[in-house]
mmCIF file of C-alpha atoms in Angstrom:
data_model
loop_
_atom_site.group_PDB
_atom_site.id
_atom_site.type_symbol
_atom_site.label_atom_id
_atom_site.label_comp_id
_atom_site.label_asym_id
_atom_site.label_seq_id
_atom_site.Cartn_x
_atom_site.Cartn_y
_atom_site.Cartn_z
ATOM 1 C CA UNK X 1 -207.624 49.862 89.196
ATOM 2 C CA UNK X 2 -205.344 51.142 86.465
ATOM 3 C CA UNK X 3 -204.078 48.376 84.182
ATOM 4 C CA UNK X 4 -200.344 47.659 84.372
ATOM 5 C CA UNK X 5 -198.271 49.762 81.961
ATOM 6 C CA UNK X 6 -195.990 47.731 79.674
ATOM 7 C CA UNK X 7 -192.224 48.124 80.088
ATOM 8 C CA UNK X 8 -191.969 49.508 76.553
ATOM 9 C CA UNK X 9 -194.562 52.186 77.221
ATOM 10 C CA UNK X 10 -192.762 53.027 80.470
ATOM 11 C CA UNK X 11 -189.468 53.389 78.652
ATOM 12 C CA UNK X 12 -191.009 55.821 76.153
ATOM 13 C CA UNK X 13 -192.660 58.106 78.727
ATOM 14 C CA UNK X 14 -189.532 60.149 79.550
ATOM 15 C CA UNK X 15 -189.230 60.971 75.834
ATOM 16 C CA UNK X 16 -192.907 62.012 75.673
ATOM 17 C CA UNK X 17 -192.412 64.183 78.718
ATOM 18 C CA UNK X 18 -189.319 65.867 77.318
ATOM 19 C CA UNK X 19 -190.940 66.526 73.993
ATOM 20 C CA UNK X 20 -194.224 67.826 75.419
ATOM 21 C CA UNK X 21 -192.292 70.108 77.738
ATOM 22 C CA UNK X 22 -190.463 71.541 74.716
ATOM 23 C CA UNK X 23 -193.734 72.118 72.854
ATOM 24 C CA UNK X 24 -195.283 73.731 75.920
ATOM 25 C CA UNK X 25 -192.275 76.015 76.342
ATOM 26 C CA UNK X 26 -192.616 77.037 72.689
ATOM 27 C CA UNK X 27 -196.247 77.969 73.326
ATOM 28 C CA UNK X 28 -197.762 75.167 71.218
ATOM 29 C CA UNK X 29 -201.304 74.592 72.503
ATOM 30 C CA UNK X 30 -202.370 71.506 70.635
ATOM 31 C CA UNK X 31 -200.880 68.867 68.370
ATOM 32 C CA UNK X 32 -202.343 66.068 66.266
ATOM 33 C CA UNK X 33 -201.499 62.479 67.157
ATOM 34 C CA UNK X 34 -200.144 62.127 63.615
ATOM 35 C CA UNK X 35 -197.719 65.034 64.010
ATOM 36 C CA UNK X 36 -196.749 64.161 67.581
ATOM 37 C CA UNK X 37 -196.060 60.502 66.765
ATOM 38 C CA UNK X 38 -194.127 61.505 63.641
ATOM 39 C CA UNK X 39 -191.853 63.795 65.627
ATOM 40 C CA UNK X 40 -191.296 61.063 68.201
ATOM 41 C CA UNK X 41 -190.470 58.447 65.573
ATOM 42 C CA UNK X 42 -193.297 56.063 66.456
ATOM 43 C CA UNK X 43 -196.628 55.251 64.789
ATOM 44 C CA UNK X 44 -199.825 57.146 65.633
ATOM 45 C CA UNK X 45 -201.477 53.933 66.811
ATOM 46 C CA UNK X 46 -198.500 53.205 69.079
ATOM 47 C CA UNK X 47 -198.828 56.672 70.582
ATOM 48 C CA UNK X 48 -202.580 56.335 71.136
ATOM 49 C CA UNK X 49 -202.057 52.925 72.699
ATOM 50 C CA UNK X 50 -199.301 54.215 75.028
ATOM 51 C CA UNK X 51 -201.382 57.177 76.168
ATOM 52 C CA UNK X 52 -204.542 55.109 76.627
ATOM 53 C CA UNK X 53 -202.665 53.116 79.274
ATOM 54 C CA UNK X 54 -203.101 55.993 81.697
ATOM 55 C CA UNK X 55 -206.253 57.809 80.643
ATOM 56 C CA UNK X 56 -208.356 59.212 77.836
ATOM 57 C CA UNK X 57 -206.747 62.015 75.875
ATOM 58 C CA UNK X 58 -207.227 63.640 72.527
ATOM 59 C CA UNK X 59 -210.296 64.236 70.404
ATOM 60 C CA UNK X 60 -210.950 63.071 66.882
ATOM 61 C CA UNK X 61 -210.100 65.963 64.578
ATOM 62 C CA UNK X 62 -208.624 68.107 67.353
ATOM 63 C CA UNK X 63 -205.598 66.217 68.619
ATOM 64 C CA UNK X 64 -204.039 66.611 72.040
ATOM 65 C CA UNK X 65 -203.979 69.634 74.298
ATOM 66 C CA UNK X 66 -200.253 69.949 75.043
ATOM 67 C CA UNK X 67 -200.555 71.360 78.576
ATOM 68 C CA UNK X 68 -203.153 68.783 79.623
ATOM 69 C CA UNK X 69 -201.162 65.879 78.231
ATOM 70 C CA UNK X 70 -197.951 67.213 79.781
ATOM 71 C CA UNK X 71 -199.599 67.444 83.217
ATOM 72 C CA UNK X 72 -200.956 63.910 82.910
ATOM 73 C CA UNK X 73 -197.637 62.436 81.819
ATOM 74 C CA UNK X 74 -195.895 64.329 84.627
ATOM 75 C CA UNK X 75 -198.359 62.918 87.152
ATOM 76 C CA UNK X 76 -197.921 59.329 85.961
ATOM 77 C CA UNK X 77 -194.168 59.843 86.238
ATOM 78 C CA UNK X 78 -194.384 61.249 89.759
ATOM 79 C CA UNK X 79 -193.055 64.585 88.497
ATOM 80 C CA UNK X 80 -195.959 66.535 89.995
ATOM 81 C CA UNK X 81 -194.423 66.379 93.449
ATOM 82 C CA UNK X 82 -191.060 66.789 95.191
ATOM 83 C CA UNK X 83 -188.550 63.988 95.703
ATOM 84 C CA UNK X 84 -185.812 64.167 98.305
ATOM 85 C CA UNK X 85 -182.403 62.936 97.194
ATOM 86 C CA UNK X 86 -178.938 62.489 98.564
ATOM 87 C CA UNK X 87 -175.892 62.274 96.325
ATOM 88 C CA UNK X 88 -172.883 60.188 97.332
ATOM 89 C CA UNK X 89 -169.613 61.034 95.557
ATOM 90 C CA UNK X 90 -168.886 64.600 94.466
ATOM 91 C CA UNK X 91 -166.425 63.781 91.684
ATOM 92 C CA UNK X 92 -166.813 64.930 88.104
ATOM 93 C CA UNK X 93 -169.980 63.053 87.325
ATOM 94 C CA UNK X 94 -171.563 64.001 90.656
ATOM 95 C CA UNK X 95 -170.754 67.673 90.081
ATOM 96 C CA UNK X 96 -172.044 67.488 86.519
ATOM 97 C CA UNK X 97 -175.373 66.208 87.805
ATOM 98 C CA UNK X 98 -175.523 68.857 90.524
ATOM 99 C CA UNK X 99 -174.944 71.590 87.957
ATOM 100 C CA UNK X 100 -177.990 70.616 85.878
ATOM 101 C CA UNK X 101 -180.742 72.901 87.135
ATOM 102 C CA UNK X 102 -183.201 70.665 85.306
ATOM 103 C CA UNK X 103 -183.427 68.269 88.225
ATOM 104 C CA UNK X 104 -184.365 70.764 90.911
ATOM 105 C CA UNK X 105 -186.756 72.435 88.474
ATOM 106 C CA UNK X 106 -188.569 69.096 88.106
ATOM 107 C CA UNK X 107 -188.796 68.596 91.865
ATOM 108 C CA UNK X 108 -185.706 66.449 92.469
ATOM 109 C CA UNK X 109 -184.217 68.118 95.516
ATOM 110 C CA UNK X 110 -180.743 67.094 96.656
ATOM 111 C CA UNK X 111 -180.791 67.569 100.436
ATOM 112 C CA UNK X 112 -177.164 66.700 101.016
ATOM 113 C CA UNK X 113 -173.982 65.595 99.301
ATOM 114 C CA UNK X 114 -171.673 63.004 100.851
ATOM 115 C CA UNK X 115 -167.985 62.586 100.080
ATOM 116 C CA UNK X 116 -164.786 61.617 101.867
ATOM 117 C CA UNK X 117 -162.459 64.304 100.516
ATOM 118 C CA UNK X 118 -161.310 66.741 103.239
ATOM 119 C CA UNK X 119 -161.106 69.433 100.526
ATOM 120 C CA UNK X 120 -164.874 69.594 100.163
ATOM 121 C CA UNK X 121 -166.409 68.132 103.339
ATOM 122 C CA UNK X 122 -167.913 71.099 105.183
ATOM 123 C CA UNK X 123 -168.176 73.151 101.985
ATOM 124 C CA UNK X 124 -171.207 73.694 99.766
ATOM 125 C CA UNK X 125 -171.689 72.755 96.113
ATOM 126 C CA UNK X 126 -174.517 74.618 94.363
ATOM 127 C CA UNK X 127 -175.543 75.718 97.853
ATOM 128 C CA UNK X 128 -175.990 72.105 99.040
ATOM 129 C CA UNK X 129 -173.945 71.121 102.122
ATOM 130 C CA UNK X 130 -171.247 68.465 101.689
ATOM 131 C CA UNK X 131 -171.024 66.067 104.628
ATOM 132 C CA UNK X 132 -168.572 63.234 105.321
ATOM 133 C CA UNK X 133 -169.782 59.864 103.993
ATOM 134 C CA UNK X 134 -169.443 58.383 107.468
ATOM 135 C CA UNK X 135 -172.460 60.506 108.456
ATOM 136 C CA UNK X 136 -174.737 59.113 105.735
ATOM 137 C CA UNK X 137 -176.547 56.593 107.966
ATOM 138 C CA UNK X 138 -177.151 59.189 110.678
ATOM 139 C CA UNK X 139 -178.485 61.684 108.161
ATOM 140 C CA UNK X 140 -180.899 59.153 106.651
ATOM 141 C CA UNK X 141 -182.140 58.227 110.130
ATOM 142 C CA UNK X 142 -183.286 61.817 110.609
ATOM 143 C CA UNK X 143 -184.422 62.846 107.113
ATOM 144 C CA UNK X 144 -186.879 61.134 104.795
ATOM 145 C CA UNK X 145 -185.002 60.483 101.545
ATOM 146 C CA UNK X 146 -186.541 58.600 98.627
ATOM 147 C CA UNK X 147 -183.711 58.453 96.119
ATOM 148 C CA UNK X 148 -179.985 57.934 96.522
ATOM 149 C CA UNK X 149 -177.639 58.923 93.709
ATOM 150 C CA UNK X 150 -174.423 56.881 93.632
ATOM 151 C CA UNK X 151 -171.615 58.718 91.876
ATOM 152 C CA UNK X 152 -168.969 57.233 94.172
ATOM 153 C CA UNK X 153 -166.132 54.961 92.972
ATOM 154 C CA UNK X 154 -167.061 51.375 92.083
ATOM 155 C CA UNK X 155 -165.139 50.004 95.064
ATOM 156 C CA UNK X 156 -167.564 51.602 97.530
ATOM 157 C CA UNK X 157 -170.737 51.499 95.429
ATOM 158 C CA UNK X 158 -172.237 48.364 96.991
ATOM 159 C CA UNK X 159 -171.605 49.442 100.568
ATOM 160 C CA UNK X 160 -173.096 52.840 99.702
ATOM 161 C CA UNK X 161 -176.178 51.118 98.274
ATOM 162 C CA UNK X 162 -176.467 49.017 101.444
ATOM 163 C CA UNK X 163 -176.359 52.133 103.632
ATOM 164 C CA UNK X 164 -178.932 53.887 101.447
ATOM 165 C CA UNK X 165 -181.289 50.901 101.584
ATOM 166 C CA UNK X 166 -180.842 50.497 105.351
ATOM 167 C CA UNK X 167 -181.647 54.208 105.646
ATOM 168 C CA UNK X 168 -184.992 53.788 103.913
ATOM 169 C CA UNK X 169 -184.188 54.887 100.373
ATOM 170 C CA UNK X 170 -186.460 53.116 97.845
ATOM 171 C CA UNK X 171 -184.846 54.301 94.617
ATOM 172 C CA UNK X 172 -181.191 54.194 93.582
ATOM 173 C CA UNK X 173 -179.770 56.031 90.581
ATOM 174 C CA UNK X 174 -176.413 54.386 90.032
ATOM 175 C CA UNK X 175 -173.546 55.751 87.920
ATOM 176 C CA UNK X 176 -170.833 53.412 89.226
ATOM 177 C CA UNK X 177 -169.989 50.796 86.589
ATOM 178 C CA UNK X 178 -170.807 47.881 88.874
ATOM 179 C CA UNK X 179 -173.856 45.610 89.224
ATOM 180 C CA UNK X 180 -175.521 46.429 92.552
ATOM 181 C CA UNK X 181 -177.540 44.014 94.664
ATOM 182 C CA UNK X 182 -180.595 45.588 96.273
ATOM 183 C CA UNK X 183 -183.729 44.109 97.873
ATOM 184 C CA UNK X 184 -186.749 43.663 95.592
ATOM 185 C CA UNK X 185 -188.648 46.619 97.071
ATOM 186 C CA UNK X 186 -185.895 49.008 95.988
ATOM 187 C CA UNK X 187 -185.978 50.404 92.439
ATOM 188 C CA UNK X 188 -182.634 50.618 90.696
ATOM 189 C CA UNK X 189 -181.693 52.535 87.563
ATOM 190 C CA UNK X 190 -178.178 51.934 86.391
ATOM 191 C CA UNK X 191 -176.833 54.537 83.952
ATOM 192 C CA UNK X 192 -174.473 52.970 81.418
ATOM 193 C CA UNK X 193 -173.087 56.059 79.731
ATOM 194 C CA UNK X 194 -170.877 53.988 77.444
ATOM 195 C CA UNK X 195 -173.881 52.177 75.936
ATOM 196 C CA UNK X 196 -174.813 55.181 73.863
ATOM 197 C CA UNK X 197 -171.241 55.527 72.551
ATOM 198 C CA UNK X 198 -171.300 51.833 71.634
ATOM 199 C CA UNK X 199 -174.646 52.339 69.926
ATOM 200 C CA UNK X 200 -173.220 55.275 67.977
ATOM 201 C CA UNK X 201 -170.258 53.169 66.882
ATOM 202 C CA UNK X 202 -172.620 50.335 65.966
ATOM 203 C CA UNK X 203 -174.882 52.567 63.882
ATOM 204 C CA UNK X 204 -171.865 54.058 62.082
ATOM 205 C CA UNK X 205 -170.573 50.536 61.421
ATOM 206 C CA UNK X 206 -173.940 49.136 60.281
ATOM 207 C CA UNK X 207 -174.891 52.319 58.415
ATOM 208 C CA UNK X 208 -178.342 52.542 59.953
ATOM 209 C CA UNK M 1 -175.500 40.940 51.841
ATOM 210 C CA UNK M 2 -176.267 40.960 55.526
ATOM 211 C CA UNK M 3 -179.941 41.565 56.285
ATOM 212 C CA UNK M 4 -180.733 44.866 58.011
ATOM 213 C CA UNK M 5 -180.658 44.637 61.803
ATOM 214 C CA UNK M 6 -183.836 45.860 63.519
ATOM 215 C CA UNK M 7 -183.593 48.968 65.735
ATOM 216 C CA UNK M 8 -184.594 46.905 68.768
ATOM 217 C CA UNK M 9 -181.825 44.383 68.182
ATOM 218 C CA UNK M 10 -179.391 47.260 67.697
ATOM 219 C CA UNK M 11 -180.448 48.840 70.980
ATOM 220 C CA UNK M 12 -179.838 45.565 72.841
ATOM 221 C CA UNK M 13 -176.348 44.924 71.468
ATOM 222 C CA UNK M 14 -174.489 47.231 73.880
ATOM 223 C CA UNK M 15 -176.052 45.286 76.775
ATOM 224 C CA UNK M 16 -174.993 41.968 75.204
ATOM 225 C CA UNK M 17 -171.507 43.294 74.757
ATOM 226 C CA UNK M 18 -171.249 44.538 78.330
ATOM 227 C CA UNK M 19 -172.535 41.295 79.749
ATOM 228 C CA UNK M 20 -170.361 39.041 77.584
ATOM 229 C CA UNK M 21 -167.332 41.120 78.497
ATOM 230 C CA UNK M 22 -168.129 40.567 82.178
ATOM 231 C CA UNK M 23 -168.476 36.818 81.665
ATOM 232 C CA UNK M 24 -165.231 36.698 79.706
ATOM 233 C CA UNK M 25 -163.408 38.631 82.413
ATOM 234 C CA UNK M 26 -164.728 36.152 84.982
ATOM 235 C CA UNK M 27 -163.276 33.312 82.924
ATOM 236 C CA UNK M 28 -166.644 31.823 81.875
ATOM 237 C CA UNK M 29 -166.028 29.832 78.671
ATOM 238 C CA UNK M 30 -169.525 28.951 77.585
ATOM 239 C CA UNK M 31 -173.102 29.720 78.491
ATOM 240 C CA UNK M 32 -176.471 28.285 77.442
ATOM 241 C CA UNK M 33 -178.900 30.505 75.560
ATOM 242 C CA UNK M 34 -181.384 29.824 78.371
ATOM 243 C CA UNK M 35 -179.028 31.096 81.077
ATOM 244 C CA UNK M 36 -177.716 34.010 79.009
ATOM 245 C CA UNK M 37 -181.188 35.236 78.029
ATOM 246 C CA UNK M 38 -182.410 34.848 81.619
ATOM 247 C CA UNK M 39 -179.597 37.022 82.950
ATOM 248 C CA UNK M 40 -180.322 39.632 80.287
ATOM 249 C CA UNK M 41 -184.043 39.684 81.042
ATOM 250 C CA UNK M 42 -185.174 38.608 77.579
ATOM 251 C CA UNK M 43 -186.525 35.317 76.200
ATOM 252 C CA UNK M 44 -184.219 32.640 74.768
ATOM 253 C CA UNK M 45 -185.963 32.879 71.397
ATOM 254 C CA UNK M 46 -185.479 36.659 71.392
ATOM 255 C CA UNK M 47 -181.771 36.159 72.063
ATOM 256 C CA UNK M 48 -181.380 33.548 69.317
ATOM 257 C CA UNK M 49 -183.239 35.793 66.895
ATOM 258 C CA UNK M 50 -181.078 38.826 67.766
ATOM 259 C CA UNK M 51 -177.846 36.894 67.365
ATOM 260 C CA UNK M 52 -178.956 35.222 64.128
ATOM 261 C CA UNK M 53 -179.170 38.702 62.590
ATOM 262 C CA UNK M 54 -175.389 38.773 62.342
ATOM 263 C CA UNK M 55 -174.276 35.152 62.056
ATOM 264 C CA UNK M 56 -174.627 31.589 63.243
ATOM 265 C CA UNK M 57 -173.687 31.011 66.868
ATOM 266 C CA UNK M 58 -174.301 28.384 69.469
ATOM 267 C CA UNK M 59 -174.791 24.640 69.261
ATOM 268 C CA UNK M 60 -177.747 22.602 70.429
ATOM 269 C CA UNK M 61 -176.863 21.233 73.853
ATOM 270 C CA UNK M 62 -173.650 23.244 74.142
ATOM 271 C CA UNK M 63 -174.666 26.875 74.175
ATOM 272 C CA UNK M 64 -172.470 29.795 73.183
ATOM 273 C CA UNK M 65 -168.713 30.122 73.410
ATOM 274 C CA UNK M 66 -168.352 33.387 75.331
ATOM 275 C CA UNK M 67 -165.100 34.577 73.714
ATOM 276 C CA UNK M 68 -166.313 33.814 70.190
ATOM 277 C CA UNK M 69 -169.647 35.542 70.716
ATOM 278 C CA UNK M 70 -167.945 38.529 72.369
ATOM 279 C CA UNK M 71 -165.577 38.933 69.406
ATOM 280 C CA UNK M 72 -168.476 38.747 66.958
ATOM 281 C CA UNK M 73 -170.594 41.266 68.834
ATOM 282 C CA UNK M 74 -167.569 43.564 69.141
ATOM 283 C CA UNK M 75 -166.983 43.334 65.394
ATOM 284 C CA UNK M 76 -170.601 44.133 64.518
ATOM 285 C CA UNK M 77 -170.358 47.124 66.855
ATOM 286 C CA UNK M 78 -167.140 48.365 65.299
ATOM 287 C CA UNK M 79 -165.316 47.779 68.595
ATOM 288 C CA UNK M 80 -162.613 45.652 66.965
ATOM 289 C CA UNK M 81 -160.828 48.741 65.672
ATOM 290 C CA UNK M 82 -159.771 52.207 66.819
ATOM 291 C CA UNK M 83 -161.934 55.328 66.556
ATOM 292 C CA UNK M 84 -160.486 58.818 66.680
ATOM 293 C CA UNK M 85 -162.427 61.321 68.763
ATOM 294 C CA UNK M 86 -162.276 64.945 69.766
ATOM 295 C CA UNK M 87 -164.053 66.261 72.847
ATOM 296 C CA UNK M 88 -165.391 69.811 72.948
ATOM 297 C CA UNK M 89 -166.044 71.228 76.422
ATOM 298 C CA UNK M 90 -163.905 70.172 79.371
ATOM 299 C CA UNK M 91 -166.413 70.940 82.108
ATOM 300 C CA UNK M 92 -167.591 68.402 84.677
ATOM 301 C CA UNK M 93 -169.271 66.039 82.281
ATOM 302 C CA UNK M 94 -166.396 66.227 79.792
ATOM 303 C CA UNK M 95 -163.877 65.478 82.529
ATOM 304 C CA UNK M 96 -166.029 62.640 83.842
ATOM 305 C CA UNK M 97 -165.993 61.033 80.392
ATOM 306 C CA UNK M 98 -162.243 61.546 80.026
ATOM 307 C CA UNK M 99 -161.626 59.858 83.358
ATOM 308 C CA UNK M 100 -163.371 56.633 82.307
ATOM 309 C CA UNK M 101 -160.543 54.410 81.093
ATOM 310 C CA UNK M 102 -163.177 52.146 79.582
ATOM 311 C CA UNK M 103 -163.369 54.213 76.422
ATOM 312 C CA UNK M 104 -159.698 54.122 75.496
ATOM 313 C CA UNK M 105 -159.583 50.448 76.421
ATOM 314 C CA UNK M 106 -162.335 49.816 73.849
ATOM 315 C CA UNK M 107 -160.500 51.744 71.138
ATOM 316 C CA UNK M 108 -162.120 55.170 71.509
ATOM 317 C CA UNK M 109 -159.116 57.439 71.394
ATOM 318 C CA UNK M 110 -159.566 61.116 72.233
ATOM 319 C CA UNK M 111 -156.932 62.910 70.131
ATOM 320 C CA UNK M 112 -157.593 66.375 71.493
ATOM 321 C CA UNK M 113 -159.788 68.347 73.885
ATOM 322 C CA UNK M 114 -161.163 71.772 72.970
ATOM 323 C CA UNK M 115 -162.261 74.440 75.423
ATOM 324 C CA UNK M 116 -162.263 78.224 75.742
ATOM 325 C CA UNK M 117 -161.102 78.556 79.337
ATOM 326 C CA UNK M 118 -157.635 80.160 79.634
ATOM 327 C CA UNK M 119 -157.108 78.093 82.801
ATOM 328 C CA UNK M 120 -156.880 74.851 80.860
ATOM 329 C CA UNK M 121 -156.036 75.727 77.247
ATOM 330 C CA UNK M 122 -152.430 74.603 76.740
ATOM 331 C CA UNK M 123 -152.649 72.110 79.604
ATOM 332 C CA UNK M 124 -153.266 68.365 79.439
ATOM 333 C CA UNK M 125 -156.135 66.344 80.906
ATOM 334 C CA UNK M 126 -155.428 62.636 81.255
ATOM 335 C CA UNK M 127 -152.400 63.297 79.060
ATOM 336 C CA UNK M 128 -154.554 64.649 76.211
ATOM 337 C CA UNK M 129 -153.701 68.179 75.020
ATOM 338 C CA UNK M 130 -156.314 70.912 75.520
ATOM 339 C CA UNK M 131 -156.522 73.354 72.624
ATOM 340 C CA UNK M 132 -158.595 76.508 72.184
ATOM 341 C CA UNK M 133 -161.969 75.871 70.528
ATOM 342 C CA UNK M 134 -161.133 78.408 67.844
ATOM 343 C CA UNK M 135 -158.585 75.880 66.547
ATOM 344 C CA UNK M 136 -161.105 73.059 66.128
ATOM 345 C CA UNK M 137 -161.653 73.530 62.381
ATOM 346 C CA UNK M 138 -157.912 73.706 61.698
ATOM 347 C CA UNK M 139 -157.290 70.569 63.739
ATOM 348 C CA UNK M 140 -159.995 68.611 61.906
ATOM 349 C CA UNK M 141 -158.569 69.716 58.568
ATOM 350 C CA UNK M 142 -155.310 67.966 59.446
ATOM 351 C CA UNK M 143 -156.465 64.937 61.439
ATOM 352 C CA UNK M 144 -158.973 62.269 60.506
ATOM 353 C CA UNK M 145 -161.588 62.264 63.272
ATOM 354 C CA UNK M 146 -164.679 60.068 63.173
ATOM 355 C CA UNK M 147 -166.532 61.072 66.320
ATOM 356 C CA UNK M 148 -167.044 64.401 68.040
ATOM 357 C CA UNK M 149 -168.136 64.504 71.663
ATOM 358 C CA UNK M 150 -170.092 67.636 72.572
ATOM 359 C CA UNK M 151 -169.912 68.410 76.278
ATOM 360 C CA UNK M 152 -169.976 72.160 75.683
ATOM 361 C CA UNK M 153 -172.749 74.479 76.931
ATOM 362 C CA UNK M 154 -176.073 74.344 75.058
ATOM 363 C CA UNK M 155 -175.572 77.847 73.658
ATOM 364 C CA UNK M 156 -172.607 76.727 71.546
ATOM 365 C CA UNK M 157 -173.670 73.132 70.881
ATOM 366 C CA UNK M 158 -175.124 73.698 67.399
ATOM 367 C CA UNK M 159 -172.191 75.749 66.154
ATOM 368 C CA UNK M 160 -169.846 73.104 67.547
ATOM 369 C CA UNK M 161 -171.806 70.403 65.691
ATOM 370 C CA UNK M 162 -171.590 72.460 62.474
ATOM 371 C CA UNK M 163 -167.799 72.760 62.830
ATOM 372 C CA UNK M 164 -167.474 69.045 63.535
ATOM 373 C CA UNK M 165 -169.574 68.122 60.496
ATOM 374 C CA UNK M 166 -167.701 70.571 58.245
ATOM 375 C CA UNK M 167 -164.493 68.982 59.522
ATOM 376 C CA UNK M 168 -165.550 65.517 58.363
ATOM 377 C CA UNK M 169 -166.836 63.973 61.572
ATOM 378 C CA UNK M 170 -169.549 61.374 60.848
ATOM 379 C CA UNK M 171 -170.657 60.615 64.419
ATOM 380 C CA UNK M 172 -171.680 63.019 67.168
ATOM 381 C CA UNK M 173 -172.111 62.041 70.813
ATOM 382 C CA UNK M 174 -174.051 64.928 72.305
ATOM 383 C CA UNK M 175 -174.457 65.688 76.003
ATOM 384 C CA UNK M 176 -175.810 69.232 75.616
ATOM 385 C CA UNK M 177 -179.547 69.317 76.375
ATOM 386 C CA UNK M 178 -180.445 70.719 72.965
ATOM 387 C CA UNK M 179 -181.778 69.156 69.765
ATOM 388 C CA UNK M 180 -179.012 69.335 67.157
ATOM 389 C CA UNK M 181 -179.528 69.542 63.406
ATOM 390 C CA UNK M 182 -177.040 67.490 61.417
ATOM 391 C CA UNK M 183 -176.990 66.263 57.799
ATOM 392 C CA UNK M 184 -178.449 62.800 57.172
ATOM 393 C CA UNK M 185 -175.040 61.177 56.650
ATOM 394 C CA UNK M 186 -174.007 62.089 60.206
ATOM 395 C CA UNK M 187 -174.977 59.743 63.059
ATOM 396 C CA UNK M 188 -176.117 61.438 66.227
ATOM 397 C CA UNK M 189 -176.520 59.974 69.696
ATOM 398 C CA UNK M 190 -177.999 62.351 72.206
ATOM 399 C CA UNK M 191 -177.488 61.358 75.841
ATOM 400 C CA UNK M 192 -180.468 62.376 77.959
ATOM 401 C CA UNK M 193 -179.125 61.663 81.424
ATOM 402 C CA UNK M 194 -182.345 62.874 83.052
ATOM 403 C CA UNK M 195 -184.429 60.234 81.238
ATOM 404 C CA UNK M 196 -183.179 57.513 83.534
ATOM 405 C CA UNK M 197 -183.995 59.591 86.638
ATOM 406 C CA UNK M 198 -187.490 60.178 85.227
ATOM 407 C CA UNK M 199 -187.812 56.460 84.542
ATOM 408 C CA UNK M 200 -186.742 55.702 88.124
ATOM 409 C CA UNK M 201 -189.342 58.132 89.458
ATOM 410 C CA UNK M 202 -191.948 56.624 87.133
ATOM 411 C CA UNK M 203 -191.208 53.063 88.237
ATOM 412 C CA UNK M 204 -191.365 54.093 91.906
ATOM 413 C CA UNK M 205 -194.685 55.834 91.229
ATOM 414 C CA UNK M 206 -196.187 52.969 89.211
ATOM 415 C CA UNK M 207 -194.674 50.273 91.463
ATOM 416 C CA UNK M 208 -193.246 48.273 88.590
#
């Protein structure tokens, strides 16, 4: 059995993935642990320890093969397969997410968009059909969906989460600024966009 | 002189601030370090250590006064004063940010929006004037702006950053999926929205 990966290693994996993907796109074939860790702003021993949590990579004096490491990181992250999503709330933030082609490229496939606005129900956004939110439960009953994206107003965020969970969704990506309650088998990532602005302000204030 | 605050403490402060603000809004007057740390998912000793980095708070057997701690955290984060911002790129993500009233409430004041689209130049969004991007340098020459928000397309993100820096901006909040080069005196926060989706996928895959 694979040993449990520490929360800190987990939190760093998306950064590794992003960076390795960049290197791969630039045609870089291999990179030393020293150089890779330096670029990522961590120590070489930290990097080796993180990567050892999910396999043996790298050779003394050779470094890492970028494509091999990228594939392994992608696999650990579940990015080597498709995920079905629904998105609830086609306001500005919902549309911004839908316009990033990065998600579909990485296998995150939005099957349907739900909203209540008569202006867009029945239309398509980025070629994805927009359905009325009242049909969410019925849709989930007929389609296997892993991840629900909540970009709806705060006032309806919890009831949306409840419908998603009842419909079998096991991951929720929440953009509504409200603390959601979900059962323990459901994974929840809450995006606090303002945190990074606060952190910027803090770093400017503290000068570090 | 205040001792330097560790990067990990820094990264946790926005969460402290958010949580304390919630408690304060709910009328909670004091909270024990045990309860507060538990809610935040860290240890009580971690919390005490973080908070000791910027002052003495809390009393044995009494806990923390929520309003006092909130004010102190806000001050350390530079949230006790106003910040002038400009936003470049009024697409979906730009509009989503502008529609959050949380930023202006916390003192982040967007003075002007810049875009190139003739449909919106000369208009107002959330009562903030939209100017043509070609006028950015001239605007910065006449108005003191601390923070530039880049929600423009990747292709123009670096040149936008260069204009912002030349215009005296010392903080950049970047949403374009591109690595920006800025001088060392400029603070940069890059928002990688996809990281949290990757982390969600990873946690679902790893079951943790």
